[in-house]
CSV table of C-alpha atoms and ligand atoms in Angstrom, one decimal:
chain,number,residue,atom,x,y,z
Z,284,MET,CA,-25.3,14.3,-86.1
Z,285,ALA,CA,-25.1,13.9,-82.4
Z,286,GLU,CA,-25.1,17.1,-80.5
Z,287,SER,CA,-22.4,15.9,-78.1
Z,288,ILE,CA,-18.6,15.4,-77.8
Z,289,THR,CA,-16.9,12.2,-76.6
Z,290,ILE,CA,-13.6,12.5,-74.5
Z,291,THR,CA,-11.3,9.5,-74.0
Z,292,ASP,CA,-8.7,9.4,-71.3
Z,293,ASN,CA,-5.8,7.6,-73.2
Z,294,ARG,CA,-4.3,6.6,-70.0
Z,295,THR,CA,-7.2,4.2,-69.1
Z,296,GLY,CA,-9.1,4.0,-72.4
Z,297,ASN,CA,-12.2,5.2,-70.4
Z,298,SER,CA,-14.6,7.5,-72.5
Z,299,ILE,CA,-17.4,9.8,-71.6
Z,300,GLU,CA,-20.0,11.4,-74.1
Z,301,ILE,CA,-21.1,14.8,-73.1
Z,302,PRO,CA,-24.2,16.6,-74.6
Z,303,ILE,CA,-23.9,20.1,-76.0
Z,304,VAL,CA,-26.6,22.2,-74.5
Z,305,SER,CA,-27.1,25.8,-75.5
Z,306,GLY,CA,-23.7,26.0,-77.0
Z,307,GLY,CA,-21.9,24.6,-74.1
Z,308,VAL,CA,-20.8,21.4,-72.4
Z,309,ASP,CA,-21.3,20.6,-68.7
Z,310,ALA,CA,-17.9,20.4,-66.8
Z,311,ALA,CA,-19.3,18.2,-64.2
Z,312,ALA,CA,-19.2,15.3,-66.8
Z,313,TRP,CA,-15.5,16.2,-67.5
Z,314,ARG,CA,-14.8,16.2,-63.7
Z,315,LYS,CA,-16.5,12.6,-63.5
Z,316,LEU,CA,-14.1,11.2,-66.0
Z,317,LEU,CA,-11.0,13.2,-65.0
Z,318,PRO,CA,-11.2,14.1,-61.2
Z,319,GLY,CA,-8.2,16.5,-60.4
Z,320,ILE,CA,-7.5,17.4,-64.1
Z,321,TRP,CA,-8.5,21.0,-64.4
Z,322,PHE,CA,-9.2,23.1,-67.4
Z,323,HIS,CA,-6.2,25.7,-67.6
Z,324,ASP,CA,-8.2,28.6,-69.0
Z,325,PRO,CA,-6.4,32.0,-68.1
Z,326,GLY,CA,-8.9,35.0,-68.1
Z,327,MET,CA,-11.7,32.4,-68.4
Z,328,ALA,CA,-11.7,33.1,-72.1
Z,329,THR,CA,-13.3,29.7,-72.8
Z,330,THR,CA,-15.3,29.0,-69.7
Z,331,ALA,CA,-19.0,30.0,-69.4
Z,332,VAL,CA,-19.2,30.7,-65.5
Z,333,THR,CA,-23.0,30.7,-65.6
Z,334,SER,CA,-26.1,30.5,-67.6
Z,335,SER,CA,-27.7,34.0,-67.8
Z,336,ALA,CA,-30.8,35.5,-69.4
Z,337,VAL,CA,-29.7,39.1,-69.0
Z,338,ALA,CA,-27.8,40.1,-72.3
Z,339,GLU,CA,-27.0,38.5,-75.5
Z,340,ILE,CA,-23.9,39.4,-77.3
Z,341,ASP,CA,-22.9,38.0,-80.8
Z,342,GLY,CA,-19.5,39.3,-81.5
Z,343,GLU,CA,-19.4,37.8,-85.1
Z,344,THR,CA,-22.4,39.8,-86.3
Z,345,GLY,CA,-22.2,42.6,-83.9
Z,346,ILE,CA,-25.4,42.0,-81.9
Z,347,LEU,CA,-26.3,43.2,-78.5
Z,348,ARG,CA,-29.6,42.7,-76.9
Z,349,TYR,CA,-31.0,43.3,-73.4
Z,350,ARG,CA,-33.5,40.5,-72.6
Z,351,GLY,CA,-33.9,40.1,-76.3
Z,352,TYR,CA,-34.5,43.8,-77.1
Z,353,PRO,CA,-32.1,45.1,-79.7
Z,354,ILE,CA,-29.8,47.9,-78.2
Z,355,GLU,CA,-30.6,50.1,-81.1
Z,356,GLN,CA,-34.2,50.1,-80.3
Z,357,LEU,CA,-33.6,50.6,-76.7
Z,358,ALA,CA,-31.3,53.5,-77.2
Z,359,GLU,CA,-33.7,55.2,-79.5
Z,360,GLN,CA,-37.0,54.7,-77.7
Z,361,SER,CA,-36.3,53.8,-74.0
Z,362,THR,CA,-35.3,55.7,-70.8
Z,363,PHE,CA,-32.4,54.5,-68.5
Z,364,PRO,CA,-34.8,53.6,-65.6
Z,365,GLU,CA,-36.9,51.7,-67.9
Z,366,VAL,CA,-33.8,49.8,-69.2
Z,367,ALA,CA,-32.8,49.1,-65.6
Z,368,HIS,CA,-36.2,47.5,-65.0
Z,369,LEU,CA,-35.9,45.5,-68.0
Z,370,LEU,CA,-32.4,44.2,-67.0
Z,371,ILE,CA,-33.3,43.4,-63.4
Z,372,TYR,CA,-36.9,41.9,-63.8
Z,373,GLY,CA,-36.6,40.6,-67.4
Z,374,GLU,CA,-39.6,42.6,-68.9
Z,375,LEU,CA,-40.5,46.1,-70.1
Z,376,PRO,CA,-42.8,47.5,-67.3
Z,377,THR,CA,-46.4,48.6,-67.8
Z,378,GLN,CA,-47.1,52.3,-67.4
Z,379,ALA,CA,-48.1,51.7,-63.7
Z,380,GLU,CA,-45.0,49.6,-62.9
Z,381,LEU,CA,-42.8,52.2,-64.6
Z,382,ASP,CA,-44.4,55.0,-62.7
Z,383,GLU,CA,-43.8,53.2,-59.3
Z,384,TRP,CA,-40.3,52.3,-60.3
Z,385,VAL,CA,-39.4,55.8,-61.3
Z,386,ASP,CA,-41.0,57.2,-58.3
Z,387,LEU,CA,-39.0,54.9,-56.0
Z,388,ILE,CA,-35.7,55.8,-57.7
Z,389,THR,CA,-36.6,59.4,-57.6
Z,390,HIS,CA,-37.1,59.3,-53.9
Z,391,HIS,CA,-34.2,57.4,-52.9
Z,392,THR,CA,-31.5,59.7,-54.4
Z,393,PHE,CA,-30.2,61.2,-51.2
Z,394,ILE,CA,-27.1,60.1,-49.3
Z,395,HIS,CA,-26.7,60.5,-45.7
Z,396,GLU,CA,-25.1,63.9,-44.7
Z,397,ASN,CA,-22.2,61.9,-43.0
Z,398,PHE,CA,-21.0,60.9,-46.4
Z,399,ARG,CA,-20.2,64.4,-47.6
Z,400,LYS,CA,-19.2,65.9,-44.3
Z,401,ARG,CA,-17.2,63.0,-42.9
Z,402,ILE,CA,-16.4,60.3,-45.5
Z,403,TYR,CA,-15.7,62.3,-48.6
Z,404,ASP,CA,-14.1,65.2,-46.7
Z,405,ALA,CA,-11.7,62.8,-45.3
Z,406,PHE,CA,-10.0,62.2,-48.7
Z,407,HIS,CA,-7.2,64.1,-50.1
Z,408,TYR,CA,-8.2,67.2,-52.1
Z,409,ASP,CA,-7.0,65.5,-55.5
Z,410,ALA,CA,-8.5,62.1,-54.9
Z,411,HIS,CA,-9.4,60.4,-58.1
Z,412,PRO,CA,-13.3,60.3,-58.2
Z,413,MET,CA,-13.4,56.7,-59.0
Z,414,GLY,CA,-11.5,55.9,-55.8
Z,415,LEU,CA,-14.3,58.1,-53.9
Z,416,LEU,CA,-17.2,56.2,-55.7
Z,417,THR,CA,-15.8,52.9,-55.0
Z,418,SER,CA,-15.2,53.7,-51.3
Z,419,GLY,CA,-18.6,55.4,-51.1
Z,420,VAL,CA,-20.5,52.5,-52.5
Z,421,ALA,CA,-18.8,50.1,-50.0
Z,422,GLY,CA,-19.4,52.7,-47.3
Z,423,LEU,CA,-23.2,52.5,-48.0
Z,424,SER,CA,-23.3,48.9,-46.8
Z,425,THR,CA,-22.7,50.2,-43.2
Z,426,PHE,CA,-25.7,52.6,-43.5
Z,427,TYR,CA,-28.0,49.8,-44.5
Z,428,PRO,CA,-27.1,46.7,-42.5
Z,429,GLU,CA,-30.5,45.2,-43.4
Z,430,ALA,CA,-29.1,44.7,-46.9
Z,431,LYS,CA,-27.4,41.5,-45.6
Z,432,ASP,CA,-30.7,39.7,-45.7
Z,433,ILE,CA,-30.1,38.9,-49.5
Z,434,PHE,CA,-32.6,36.0,-49.7
Z,435,ASP,CA,-35.7,38.4,-49.0
Z,436,THR,CA,-36.9,39.5,-52.5
Z,437,GLU,CA,-38.5,42.8,-51.2
Z,438,ASN,CA,-35.2,43.6,-49.3
Z,439,ARG,CA,-33.3,42.9,-52.5
Z,440,ARG,CA,-35.6,45.1,-54.4
Z,441,ALA,CA,-35.1,48.0,-51.8
Z,442,GLN,CA,-31.3,47.9,-52.0
Z,443,ILE,CA,-31.4,47.6,-55.9
Z,444,VAL,CA,-33.6,50.8,-55.8
Z,445,ARG,CA,-31.3,52.7,-53.5
Z,446,LEU,CA,-28.1,51.8,-55.5
Z,447,ILE,CA,-29.6,52.8,-58.9
Z,448,ALA,CA,-30.9,56.0,-57.2
Z,449,LYS,CA,-27.8,56.9,-55.2
Z,450,MET,CA,-24.9,56.2,-57.9
Z,451,PRO,CA,-25.3,59.6,-59.6
Z,452,THR,CA,-25.5,61.4,-56.2
Z,453,LEU,CA,-22.2,59.9,-55.0
Z,454,ALA,CA,-20.7,60.4,-58.5
Z,455,ALA,CA,-21.5,64.1,-58.5
Z,456,ALA,CA,-20.4,64.5,-55.0
Z,457,ALA,CA,-17.1,62.9,-55.8
Z,458,TYR,CA,-16.6,65.5,-58.6
Z,459,ARG,CA,-17.7,68.5,-56.6
Z,460,PHE,CA,-15.4,67.5,-53.9
Z,461,SER,CA,-12.5,67.2,-56.2
Z,462,ARG,CA,-13.2,70.7,-57.5
Z,463,GLY,CA,-13.9,72.3,-54.1
Z,464,LEU,CA,-17.3,73.1,-55.3
Z,465,PRO,CA,-20.4,72.9,-52.9
Z,466,PHE,CA,-22.5,69.7,-53.1
Z,467,ILE,CA,-25.8,70.1,-54.8
Z,468,PHE,CA,-28.9,68.1,-53.5
Z,469,PRO,CA,-30.8,65.9,-56.1
Z,470,ASP,CA,-33.8,67.7,-57.5
Z,471,ASN,CA,-36.6,65.2,-57.7
Z,472,ALA,CA,-38.5,67.3,-60.2
Z,473,ASN,CA,-35.9,66.2,-62.9
Z,474,ASP,CA,-35.6,62.9,-64.8
Z,475,TYR,CA,-32.6,60.7,-64.2
Z,476,PRO,CA,-30.0,62.2,-66.5
Z,477,THR,CA,-31.0,65.8,-66.1
Z,478,ARG,CA,-30.8,65.5,-62.3
Z,479,PHE,CA,-27.3,64.1,-62.6
Z,480,LEU,CA,-26.2,66.8,-64.9
Z,481,LYS,CA,-27.5,69.5,-62.6
Z,482,MET,CA,-25.8,67.9,-59.5
Z,483,MET,CA,-22.7,67.9,-61.5
Z,484,PHE,CA,-22.5,71.4,-63.2
Z,485,ASP,CA,-25.2,73.7,-61.6
Z,486,VAL,CA,-23.8,77.0,-60.1
Z,487,GLY,CA,-26.2,79.3,-58.4
Z,488,GLY,CA,-29.3,77.5,-59.9
Z,489,GLU,CA,-28.7,78.8,-63.4
Z,490,TYR,CA,-27.7,75.6,-65.2
Z,491,GLU,CA,-30.3,74.1,-67.4
Z,492,PRO,CA,-28.9,71.3,-69.7
Z,493,ASP,CA,-30.0,71.4,-73.4
Z,494,GLU,CA,-32.4,68.8,-74.5
Z,495,ALA,CA,-29.8,67.3,-76.8
Z,496,LEU,CA,-27.1,66.8,-74.0
Z,497,VAL,CA,-29.8,65.1,-71.7
Z,498,ARG,CA,-30.5,62.8,-74.7
Z,499,ALA,CA,-26.9,61.9,-75.2
Z,500,MET,CA,-26.4,61.3,-71.4
Z,501,ARG,CA,-29.5,58.9,-71.5
Z,502,VAL,CA,-28.3,57.1,-74.5
Z,503,LEU,CA,-24.7,56.7,-73.1
Z,504,PHE,CA,-26.2,55.2,-69.7
Z,505,ILE,CA,-28.4,52.9,-71.7
Z,506,LEU,CA,-25.4,51.7,-73.9
Z,507,HIS,CA,-23.4,50.9,-70.9
Z,508,ALA,CA,-26.0,49.3,-68.9
Z,509,ASP,CA,-25.0,45.8,-69.5
Z,510,HIS,CA,-22.4,43.7,-71.4
Z,511,GLY,CA,-22.7,40.1,-70.2
Z,512,GLN,CA,-19.9,38.6,-68.1
Z,513,ASN,CA,-17.3,41.3,-68.5
Z,514,CYS,CA,-14.6,41.9,-65.8
Z,515,SER,CA,-16.6,44.1,-63.3
Z,516,THR,CA,-19.8,42.1,-63.6
Z,517,THR,CA,-17.7,38.9,-62.8
Z,518,ALA,CA,-16.1,40.8,-59.8
Z,519,THR,CA,-19.6,41.8,-58.7
Z,520,ARG,CA,-20.6,38.0,-59.0
Z,521,VAL,CA,-17.6,36.6,-57.3
Z,522,VAL,CA,-18.1,38.8,-54.2
Z,523,GLY,CA,-21.8,38.3,-54.3
Z,524,SER,CA,-21.3,34.6,-54.4
Z,525,SER,CA,-20.1,34.6,-50.8
Z,526,HIS,CA,-23.4,36.2,-49.9
Z,527,ALA,CA,-21.9,39.6,-49.1
Z,528,ASP,CA,-24.4,42.5,-49.2
Z,529,PRO,CA,-25.2,44.2,-52.7
Z,530,TYR,CA,-23.3,47.4,-51.8
Z,531,THR,CA,-20.1,45.4,-51.0
Z,532,ALA,CA,-20.5,43.3,-54.3
Z,533,ILE,CA,-21.2,46.6,-56.4
Z,534,ALA,CA,-18.1,48.2,-54.9
Z,535,ALA,CA,-16.2,45.3,-56.3
Z,536,GLY,CA,-17.7,45.9,-59.6
Z,537,CYS,CA,-16.6,49.6,-59.3
Z,538,ALA,CA,-13.0,48.5,-58.4
Z,539,ALA,CA,-12.8,46.1,-61.3
Z,540,LEU,CA,-14.0,49.0,-63.6
Z,541,TYR,CA,-11.6,51.4,-62.3
Z,542,GLY,CA,-8.6,49.5,-64.2
Z,543,PRO,CA,-7.5,50.9,-67.6
Z,544,LEU,CA,-8.0,47.7,-69.2
Z,545,HIS,CA,-11.6,47.8,-68.6
Z,546,GLY,CA,-13.4,51.3,-67.9
Z,547,GLY,CA,-10.4,53.5,-68.7
Z,548,ALA,CA,-10.0,53.1,-72.5
Z,549,ASN,CA,-12.3,56.2,-73.4
Z,550,GLU,CA,-9.8,58.4,-71.5
Z,551,ALA,CA,-7.0,56.8,-73.4
Z,552,VAL,CA,-8.7,57.7,-76.7
Z,553,ILE,CA,-8.8,61.3,-75.9
Z,554,ASN,CA,-5.2,61.2,-74.7
Z,555,MET,CA,-4.3,59.5,-78.1
Z,556,LEU,CA,-6.3,62.0,-80.2
Z,557,THR,CA,-4.7,64.9,-78.3
Z,558,GLN,CA,-1.3,63.4,-78.9
Z,559,ILE,CA,-1.8,63.1,-82.7
Z,560,GLY,CA,-2.9,66.7,-82.7
Z,561,SER,CA,-4.0,67.3,-86.2
Z,562,TYR,CA,-5.6,65.9,-89.2
Z,563,GLU,CA,-2.5,65.9,-91.1
Z,564,GLU,CA,-0.8,63.6,-88.5
Z,565,VAL,CA,-3.2,60.7,-88.9
Z,566,ASP,CA,-1.6,58.7,-91.8
Z,567,SER,CA,1.9,58.7,-90.0
Z,568,PHE,CA,0.0,57.7,-86.7
Z,569,ILE,CA,-1.6,54.8,-88.5
Z,570,ALA,CA,1.8,53.9,-89.9
Z,571,SER,CA,3.4,53.7,-86.5
Z,572,VAL,CA,0.5,51.7,-85.1
Z,573,LYS,CA,1.1,49.0,-87.9
Z,574,ARG,CA,4.8,49.1,-87.1
Z,575,GLY,CA,3.8,48.0,-83.6
Z,576,GLY,CA,4.6,51.3,-82.0
Z,577,HIS,CA,1.4,51.5,-80.1
Z,578,ARG,CA,-2.3,50.4,-80.2
Z,579,LEU,CA,-5.1,52.4,-81.8
Z,580,MET,CA,-7.2,52.9,-78.8
Z,581,GLY,CA,-10.9,52.5,-79.1
Z,582,PHE,CA,-10.3,49.9,-81.6
Z,583,GLY,CA,-10.6,46.2,-81.5
Z,584,HIS,CA,-12.7,44.0,-79.0
Z,585,ARG,CA,-12.3,40.5,-77.4
Z,586,VAL,CA,-15.9,39.6,-78.4
Z,587,TYR,CA,-16.8,41.8,-81.3
Z,588,LYS,CA,-15.2,41.0,-84.6
Z,589,ASN,CA,-17.3,43.3,-86.5
Z,590,TYR,CA,-18.4,46.9,-85.8
Z,591,ASP,CA,-19.3,47.3,-82.2
Z,592,PRO,CA,-23.2,48.1,-82.2
Z,593,ARG,CA,-22.7,50.6,-79.4
Z,594,ALA,CA,-20.2,52.4,-81.5
Z,595,VAL,CA,-22.7,53.0,-84.3
Z,596,ILE,CA,-25.2,54.6,-82.0
Z,597,ILE,CA,-22.5,56.7,-80.2
Z,598,LYS,CA,-21.2,58.1,-83.4
Z,599,LYS,CA,-24.6,59.4,-84.1
Z,600,ALA,CA,-25.1,60.8,-80.7
Z,601,ALA,CA,-21.6,62.5,-80.9
Z,602,HIS,CA,-22.9,64.5,-84.2
Z,603,ASP,CA,-26.1,65.4,-82.3
Z,604,VAL,CA,-24.2,66.9,-79.3
Z,605,PHE,CA,-21.8,68.6,-81.5
Z,606,GLY,CA,-24.7,70.1,-83.6
Z,607,VAL,CA,-25.7,72.0,-80.4
Z,608,ILE,CA,-22.4,72.9,-78.6
Z,609,GLY,CA,-20.0,73.1,-81.6
Z,610,LYS,CA,-17.6,70.6,-82.7
Z,611,ASN,CA,-15.0,68.9,-80.5
Z,612,PRO,CA,-11.9,69.8,-82.5
Z,613,LEU,CA,-10.6,66.2,-81.9
Z,614,LEU,CA,-13.7,64.9,-83.9
Z,615,ASP,CA,-12.1,65.5,-87.2
Z,616,ILE,CA,-9.0,63.5,-86.2
Z,617,ALA,CA,-11.2,60.5,-84.9
Z,618,LEU,CA,-13.4,60.5,-88.2
Z,619,LYS,CA,-10.0,60.5,-90.3
Z,620,LEU,CA,-8.6,57.7,-88.2
Z,621,GLU,CA,-11.6,55.6,-88.5
Z,622,GLU,CA,-11.8,56.2,-92.3
Z,623,VAL,CA,-8.0,55.2,-92.9
Z,624,ALA,CA,-8.1,52.3,-90.5
Z,625,LEU,CA,-11.2,50.7,-92.0
Z,626,ALA,CA,-9.6,51.0,-95.4
Z,627,ASP,CA,-6.3,49.5,-94.3
Z,628,ASP,CA,-5.6,45.8,-94.6
Z,629,TYR,CA,-3.9,45.7,-91.1
Z,630,PHE,CA,-7.1,46.4,-89.5
Z,631,ILE,CA,-9.4,44.7,-92.0
Z,632,SER,CA,-7.4,41.3,-91.8
Z,633,ARG,CA,-7.4,41.5,-87.9
Z,634,ARG,CA,-11.0,42.4,-87.8
Z,635,LEU,CA,-10.4,45.6,-85.8
Z,636,TYR,CA,-13.3,47.9,-85.7
Z,637,PRO,CA,-14.3,51.0,-83.5
Z,638,ASN,CA,-15.5,50.0,-80.1
Z,639,VAL,CA,-17.8,51.6,-77.7
Z,640,ASP,CA,-14.8,53.9,-76.3
Z,641,PHE,CA,-13.8,55.3,-79.6
Z,642,TYR,CA,-16.5,58.2,-79.5
Z,643,SER,CA,-17.8,58.2,-76.0
Z,644,GLY,CA,-14.8,60.2,-74.5
Z,645,LEU,CA,-15.4,62.9,-77.2
Z,646,ILE,CA,-19.1,63.1,-76.0
Z,647,TYR,CA,-18.1,63.3,-72.3
Z,648,GLN,CA,-15.5,65.9,-72.9
Z,649,ALA,CA,-17.8,68.0,-75.1
Z,650,LEU,CA,-20.3,67.8,-72.2
Z,651,GLY,CA,-17.8,69.2,-69.7
Z,652,PHE,CA,-16.8,66.2,-67.8
Z,653,PRO,CA,-13.1,65.9,-67.0
Z,654,THR,CA,-11.3,62.8,-68.1
Z,655,ASN,CA,-11.1,61.3,-64.6
Z,656,MET,CA,-14.9,61.2,-64.5
Z,657,PHE,CA,-15.3,59.2,-67.6
Z,658,THR,CA,-15.1,55.8,-65.7
Z,659,VAL,CA,-17.5,57.1,-63.1
Z,660,LEU,CA,-20.1,57.7,-65.9
Z,661,PHE,CA,-19.5,54.2,-67.0
Z,662,ALA,CA,-20.1,53.0,-63.5
Z,663,ILE,CA,-23.4,54.8,-63.2
Z,664,GLY,CA,-24.5,53.2,-66.5
Z,665,ARG,CA,-23.3,49.6,-65.6
Z,666,THR,CA,-25.0,49.6,-62.2
Z,667,PRO,CA,-28.3,48.0,-63.3
Z,668,GLY,CA,-26.4,45.5,-65.3
Z,669,TRP,CA,-24.2,44.5,-62.3
Z,670,LEU,CA,-27.4,44.3,-60.1
Z,671,ALA,CA,-29.3,42.3,-62.7
Z,672,HIS,CA,-26.6,39.7,-62.7
Z,673,TRP,CA,-26.3,39.8,-58.9
Z,674,ASN,CA,-30.2,39.3,-58.6
Z,675,GLU,CA,-30.0,36.5,-61.2
Z,676,MET,CA,-27.4,34.7,-59.3
Z,677,ILE,CA,-29.1,34.9,-56.0
Z,678,GLU,CA,-32.3,33.5,-57.5
Z,679,GLN,CA,-30.3,30.8,-59.2
Z,680,ASN,CA,-29.0,29.8,-55.7
Z,681,SER,CA,-25.6,29.5,-57.3
Z,682,ARG,CA,-22.5,28.1,-55.6
Z,683,ILE,CA,-19.6,30.2,-54.3
Z,684,TYR,CA,-17.0,31.1,-56.9
Z,685,ARG,CA,-14.1,28.9,-56.1
Z,686,PRO,CA,-11.9,28.2,-59.2
Z,687,ARG,CA,-9.0,25.6,-59.3
Z,688,GLN,CA,-5.4,26.4,-60.2
Z,689,VAL,CA,-2.8,24.4,-61.8
Z,690,TYR,CA,0.0,24.5,-59.2
Z,691,THR,CA,3.6,25.1,-60.6
Z,692,GLY,CA,5.4,25.8,-57.5
Z,693,SER,CA,8.1,23.9,-55.5
Z,694,GLU,CA,7.8,20.2,-54.5
Z,695,LEU,CA,7.8,19.4,-50.9
Z,696,ARG,CA,10.9,20.8,-49.1
Z,697,ASP,CA,11.8,21.3,-45.3
Z,698,TYR,CA,12.0,24.6,-43.6
Z,699,VAL,CA,15.7,26.0,-43.7
Z,700,PRO,CA,16.8,27.8,-40.5
Z,701,MET,CA,17.9,31.4,-41.0
Z,702,GLU,CA,21.5,30.6,-40.2
Z,703,ASP,CA,21.7,28.0,-43.1
Z,704,ARG,CA,20.2,30.1,-45.8
K,226,CMC,N1,-4.6,48.6,-82.6
K,226,CMC,C1,-3.7,48.0,-83.0
K,226,CMC,N2,-3.6,46.7,-83.3
K,226,CMC,C2,-4.6,45.9,-82.5
K,226,CMC,C3,-5.5,46.5,-81.8
K,226,CMC,C4,-5.5,48.0,-81.8
K,226,CMC,N3,-6.5,48.5,-81.0
K,226,CMC,N4,-6.2,45.6,-81.1
K,226,CMC,C5,-5.8,44.4,-81.6
K,226,CMC,N5,-4.6,44.7,-82.4
K,226,CMC,C6,-4.0,43.8,-83.1
K,226,CMC,C7,-3.0,43.0,-82.1
K,226,CMC,O1,-1.7,43.6,-82.2
K,226,CMC,C8,-3.0,41.4,-82.7
K,226,CMC,O2,-2.2,41.5,-83.9
K,226,CMC,P1,-1.2,40.3,-84.2
K,226,CMC,O3,-2.1,39.1,-84.5
K,226,CMC,O4,-0.5,40.8,-85.3
K,226,CMC,O5,-0.3,40.1,-82.9
K,226,CMC,C9,-4.4,41.3,-83.2
K,226,CMC,O6,-4.9,42.6,-83.5
K,226,CMC,C10,-5.2,40.6,-82.1
K,226,CMC,O7,-5.1,41.4,-80.9
K,226,CMC,P2,-5.4,40.8,-79.5
K,226,CMC,O8,-4.5,41.6,-78.4
K,226,CMC,O9,-5.0,39.2,-79.3
K,226,CMC,O10,-6.8,40.9,-79.2
K,226,CMC,P3,-7.6,40.8,-77.7
K,226,CMC,O11,-9.0,40.2,-78.1
K,226,CMC,O12,-6.7,40.2,-76.7
K,226,CMC,O13,-7.7,42.3,-77.2
K,226,CMC,C11,-8.4,44.5,-76.9
K,226,CMC,C12,-8.9,43.0,-77.2
K,226,CMC,C13,-9.8,45.2,-76.8
K,226,CMC,C14,-7.8,44.5,-75.6
K,226,CMC,C15,-7.5,45.1,-78.0
K,226,CMC,O14,-8.2,45.1,-79.2
K,226,CMC,C16,-7.1,46.5,-77.5
K,226,CMC,O15,-6.1,46.6,-76.9
K,226,CMC,N6,-7.8,47.6,-78.1
K,226,CMC,C17,-7.4,48.9,-77.6
K,226,CMC,C18,-8.0,49.3,-76.3
K,226,CMC,C19,-9.5,49.5,-76.3
K,226,CMC,O16,-10.0,50.1,-77.1
K,226,CMC,N7,-10.2,48.9,-75.2
K,226,CMC,C20,-11.7,49.0,-75.2
K,226,CMC,C21,-12.3,47.7,-75.2
K,226,CMC,S1,-14.1,47.9,-75.4
K,226,CMC,C22,-14.5,48.4,-73.7
K,226,CMC,C23,-15.1,47.3,-72.9
K,226,CMC,O17,-16.0,46.5,-73.5
K,226,CMC,O18,-14.4,46.9,-71.9
């Protein structure tokens, strides 16, 4: 059977055969046959905007792989800086490469004093930390004007290192500012997740996070590190495609992630579990979901029509964390909700399974993060993914994003003077 499709323009009888390559068809062939006739694809649900070698997602079977490596193996055996290297450069580093990479990241964690004293301090006392982070990342571009030279490979590498290194510092500074707590400088003696936890929670040099909590933080960062052409990655690419510097492009990623349809669902899960309130209320809550009263937050996914592989790993990590610091009382409600939903025909027939956000909020809450920091944690984890796609796009020398529209407005009409309206 031919691996192609044939399109016929019935107005003219002209046809064109387009080969199917790697599961896609080249829109340039369509354009040749039908100039000026655009695909109407809101949300780009059917459009592959690029070819990419970073992450593979198979929603039917519940597969997520970074550069070919299963997410389960990476979460179990790798570290976040190693995963960042893998995503950006395509290969697991040798020991020497990893040592150099970690050393670079460790020694670029500081942010300019002006950030804390002038930029963050200028915000209102109750500013959302995601607003501070987004502004902070955009502001970094003004401190590193050389970052505009995006076609210099070494220069790109320097900015990639800086961004991965400084995101936790910016994030923790945003949190400390919102609490009126003194800023804590990054401690180079610690690994990436420990350093972040200390910058967040240390008071008087006494905070030493338990090994299980550091492990959970590491796993959560790895699980969030990439997910193909999602909304924030696409935002990063759109801005990056105009050849803006990487800080500006990553700030666009942060801005897209801020929205509740993308980075905010884990917070919504906590609100939902709190609202349900007790184990006994689960059945009536599920009944109201089925009546269309509200959605079961943390369930369902545009791509995954099977168990989200990240949710399996997070569920296990949640048990590890609760084993150390005691159970989050909302866990029982979550477990019962999952059990009831997975046995119910409404959820089975619609192929609705727990997604990454169903259990992650419970862990974040148990670790002591306020809910408005959840999206910030997502942003730290996603930074290597955003950068990997940005770097890939620059290397591909891709074109500027410039989609078409189907115009549905008024026909030509003449300007009406004010007195005649
Ligand atoms: N609870 C109850 N019903 C649902 C849910 C849910 N969570 N999700 C989908 N449905 C139903 C929906 O009502 C529809 O039913 P019907 O065919 O009778 O109208 C059917 O399932 C298909 O839903 P859809 O809205 O067409 O699916 P979508 O692919 O457009 O939406 C989604 C995907 C993730 C937005 C949606 O499942 C949802 O709102 N889930 C809850 C929010 C959530 O957990 N979001 C986190 C996503 S994972 C994080 C990330 O990767 O960004």
